[in-house]
Amino acid sequence: MRVDPPVRRGLALVCILVAASVAGGLLSEAVFEAPEAGRHPGAEAMLGRIVVATGIVYALFMAIPFVPGVEIGLGLIAAFGESIVHFVYACTLAGLTIAFLVGRTIPTSLLVRGLSALSLRRAASLVRSLEPMPRHERLAFLAERGPSRIAPFLLRHRYLALGLLLNAPGNIVLGGGGGLAMVAGISRLFSPPAFLLTIAIATAPVPAAVLLFDALPVRL
């Protein structure tokens, strides 16, 4: 049976995302086992290097759309307690910022080709139309073309909407934190300083709860 090229590309992308998700799950399992290994004599230095390496990988996983990298961060906090919270928080911000900056640097022509290859021609046409517009014109254009009441409200309060989506249960179906951050960058509707402030506030509740109330995430 002959499979169309867009379908093949879509299946390949799904396979890559599944593989990355499985790798993230395995890494989170290893994180939970790390404290036990660290109790052996002479293992402290090695454990520190493992934690730093895991944090870097966690930040990279956070930047990948549709990959639930947050489990690695929760695993680090659950395994090592409040001593690791600031490090995990910084890695979370780094991962989301990477995704945002990648989105901002993706050439519009490449994005249009990618959408066209996936047979998303209306989306490709929309992106092509938005390319030459400055931010205020993009906002007006999208508000006019979107649903009459919802689109203008979301565009006016886009930073609040982004913060809520980052904390929404099941946001993996929208791309997860990395996907949402990358789309924010691609849209060119978010300024980098305001975006950084938004994610700093949106991702603060769990670290704050751990530091203030000793509310460590538990392993299920």
XYZ file of C-alpha atoms in Angstrom:
220
model
C 0.000 0.000 0.000
C 1.408 3.390 -1.014
C 1.632 5.973 1.762
C 1.528 9.655 0.868
C 4.629 11.714 1.769
C 2.780 13.941 4.306
C 1.568 10.819 6.115
C 5.079 9.372 6.158
C 6.472 12.605 7.569
C 3.745 12.720 10.189
C 4.405 9.122 11.247
C 8.146 9.789 11.438
C 7.512 12.820 13.657
C 5.231 10.787 15.929
C 7.890 8.062 16.243
C 10.533 10.626 17.178
C 8.282 12.198 19.809
C 7.352 8.813 21.271
C 11.014 7.824 21.468
C 11.872 11.106 23.210
C 8.974 10.630 25.625
C 10.088 7.079 26.476
C 13.655 8.313 26.987
C 12.365 10.992 29.329
C 10.434 8.403 31.326
C 13.503 6.188 31.657
C 15.601 9.142 32.729
C 13.053 10.140 35.373
C 13.171 6.568 36.724
C 16.961 6.795 36.927
C 16.659 10.060 38.831
C 14.595 8.373 41.522
C 17.275 5.704 41.928
C 20.162 8.181 42.100
C 19.963 9.030 45.838
C 20.266 5.352 46.757
C 23.390 5.035 44.635
C 24.781 8.212 46.149
C 24.932 6.630 49.605
C 27.871 4.461 48.581
C 31.322 5.774 49.624
C 32.935 8.072 47.073
C 29.765 8.441 45.037
C 28.974 12.043 46.005
C 31.030 13.655 43.224
C 29.610 11.310 40.616
C 26.096 11.975 41.906
C 26.621 15.726 41.533
C 27.695 15.297 37.920
C 24.682 13.086 37.263
C 22.349 15.727 38.706
C 23.871 18.489 36.546
C 23.724 16.296 33.424
C 20.124 15.356 34.211
C 19.230 19.032 34.642
C 20.696 19.862 31.237
C 18.821 16.996 29.601
C 15.668 18.079 31.423
C 15.996 21.614 30.040
C 16.435 20.232 26.515
C 13.439 17.919 26.910
C 11.354 20.838 28.181
C 12.139 22.649 24.931
C 10.792 19.815 22.744
C 7.083 20.047 21.855
C 4.840 17.178 22.968
C 7.545 15.677 25.207
C 6.541 15.566 28.921
C 9.907 16.671 30.291
C 8.387 18.090 33.490
C 8.382 14.591 35.034
C 12.183 14.683 35.112
C 12.116 17.939 37.046
C 9.571 16.589 39.511
C 11.695 13.463 39.848
C 14.741 15.550 40.750
C 12.781 17.478 43.383
C 11.217 14.318 44.818
C 14.590 12.558 44.931
C 16.755 15.336 46.358
C 14.309 17.638 48.122
C 14.405 21.398 48.466
C 18.182 21.586 47.964
C 17.632 21.050 44.226
C 14.576 23.276 43.745
C 16.388 26.395 42.560
C 18.405 24.372 40.054
C 15.300 22.648 38.657
C 13.460 25.976 38.454
C 16.352 27.522 36.510
C 16.435 24.528 34.145
C 12.681 24.849 33.572
C 13.050 28.508 32.620
C 16.021 27.657 30.406
C 14.103 24.938 28.542
C 11.060 27.100 27.887
C 13.253 30.020 26.842
C 15.142 27.801 24.394
C 11.849 26.696 22.838
C 10.686 30.316 22.589
C 13.918 31.501 20.955
C 13.911 28.580 18.523
C 10.378 29.550 17.538
C 11.415 33.163 16.967
C 14.359 32.161 14.783
C 12.501 29.684 12.550
C 12.356 31.309 9.091
C 8.822 31.896 7.916
C 9.632 30.252 4.595
C 10.713 27.069 6.400
C 7.561 27.094 8.512
C 5.389 27.547 5.429
C 7.125 24.648 3.683
C 6.684 22.450 6.730
C 2.973 23.220 7.026
C 2.498 22.663 3.306
C 4.312 19.323 3.513
C 1.819 18.268 6.183
C -1.048 19.381 3.914
C -1.945 22.234 6.297
C -2.388 24.687 3.440
C -4.694 27.119 5.224
C -2.239 27.411 8.110
C 0.608 27.886 5.641
C -1.337 30.628 3.877
C -2.059 32.358 7.187
C 1.603 32.287 8.203
C 2.618 33.657 4.809
C 0.112 36.507 5.172
C 1.328 37.409 8.672
C 5.035 37.481 7.799
C 5.382 41.131 6.691
C 3.144 42.550 9.424
C 4.446 44.276 12.568
C 3.125 43.031 15.907
C 0.184 45.437 16.239
C -1.030 44.621 12.724
C -0.748 40.886 13.410
C -2.866 41.302 16.525
C -5.523 43.254 14.622
C -5.494 40.770 11.735
C -5.861 37.724 13.994
C -8.554 39.398 16.094
C -10.535 40.166 12.947
C -10.172 36.686 11.452
C -10.691 34.694 14.655
C -13.925 33.873 16.511
C -15.748 37.128 17.183
C -15.446 37.210 20.980
C -12.834 34.657 21.995
C -9.948 35.688 19.751
C -9.793 39.395 20.714
C -9.992 38.525 24.425
C -7.222 35.914 24.212
C -5.010 38.184 22.133
C -5.423 41.082 24.559
C -4.622 38.815 27.511
C -2.184 36.535 25.689
C 0.409 36.524 28.483
C -2.189 35.516 31.048
C -3.538 32.863 28.671
C -0.038 31.473 28.128
C 0.605 31.295 31.869
C -2.673 29.456 32.458
C -2.024 27.023 29.597
C 1.429 26.197 30.957
C -0.238 25.058 34.180
C -3.299 23.452 32.592
C -3.665 19.688 33.170
C -3.286 17.768 29.936
C -1.597 20.606 28.066
C 0.554 17.948 26.392
C -2.181 17.728 23.729
C -1.350 21.369 22.888
C 2.367 20.628 22.711
C 3.240 20.798 26.394
C 5.369 23.582 27.815
C 7.900 23.364 25.005
C 5.249 23.421 22.300
C 3.403 26.362 23.827
C 6.635 28.321 24.236
C 7.706 27.558 20.670
C 4.349 28.647 19.252
C 4.624 31.857 21.286
C 7.970 32.481 19.641
C 6.742 31.622 16.164
C 3.783 33.983 16.521
C 6.081 36.982 17.153
C 3.312 38.314 19.415
C 5.301 38.002 22.648
C 8.244 40.201 23.579
C 11.188 38.235 25.078
C 11.287 40.141 28.424
C 7.526 39.822 28.975
C 7.637 36.155 27.958
C 10.431 35.459 30.455
C 8.498 37.217 33.215
C 5.369 35.213 32.317
C 7.062 31.815 32.496
C 8.946 32.816 35.655
C 5.607 33.456 37.378
C 3.745 30.546 35.757
C 6.340 27.931 36.753
C 6.902 29.269 40.272
C 4.005 27.611 42.220
C 5.559 24.138 42.582
C 9.037 25.370 43.608
C 7.424 27.888 45.986
C 5.233 25.182 47.538
C 8.273 22.965 48.098
C 10.329 25.747 49.677
C 7.545 27.289 51.776
C 5.435 24.296 52.768
C 7.754 21.318 52.221
C 5.196 20.038 49.675
C 7.460 17.562 47.931
C 6.006 15.766 44.894
C 5.509 12.106 45.673
C 6.212 9.153 43.475
C 3.064 7.437 42.281
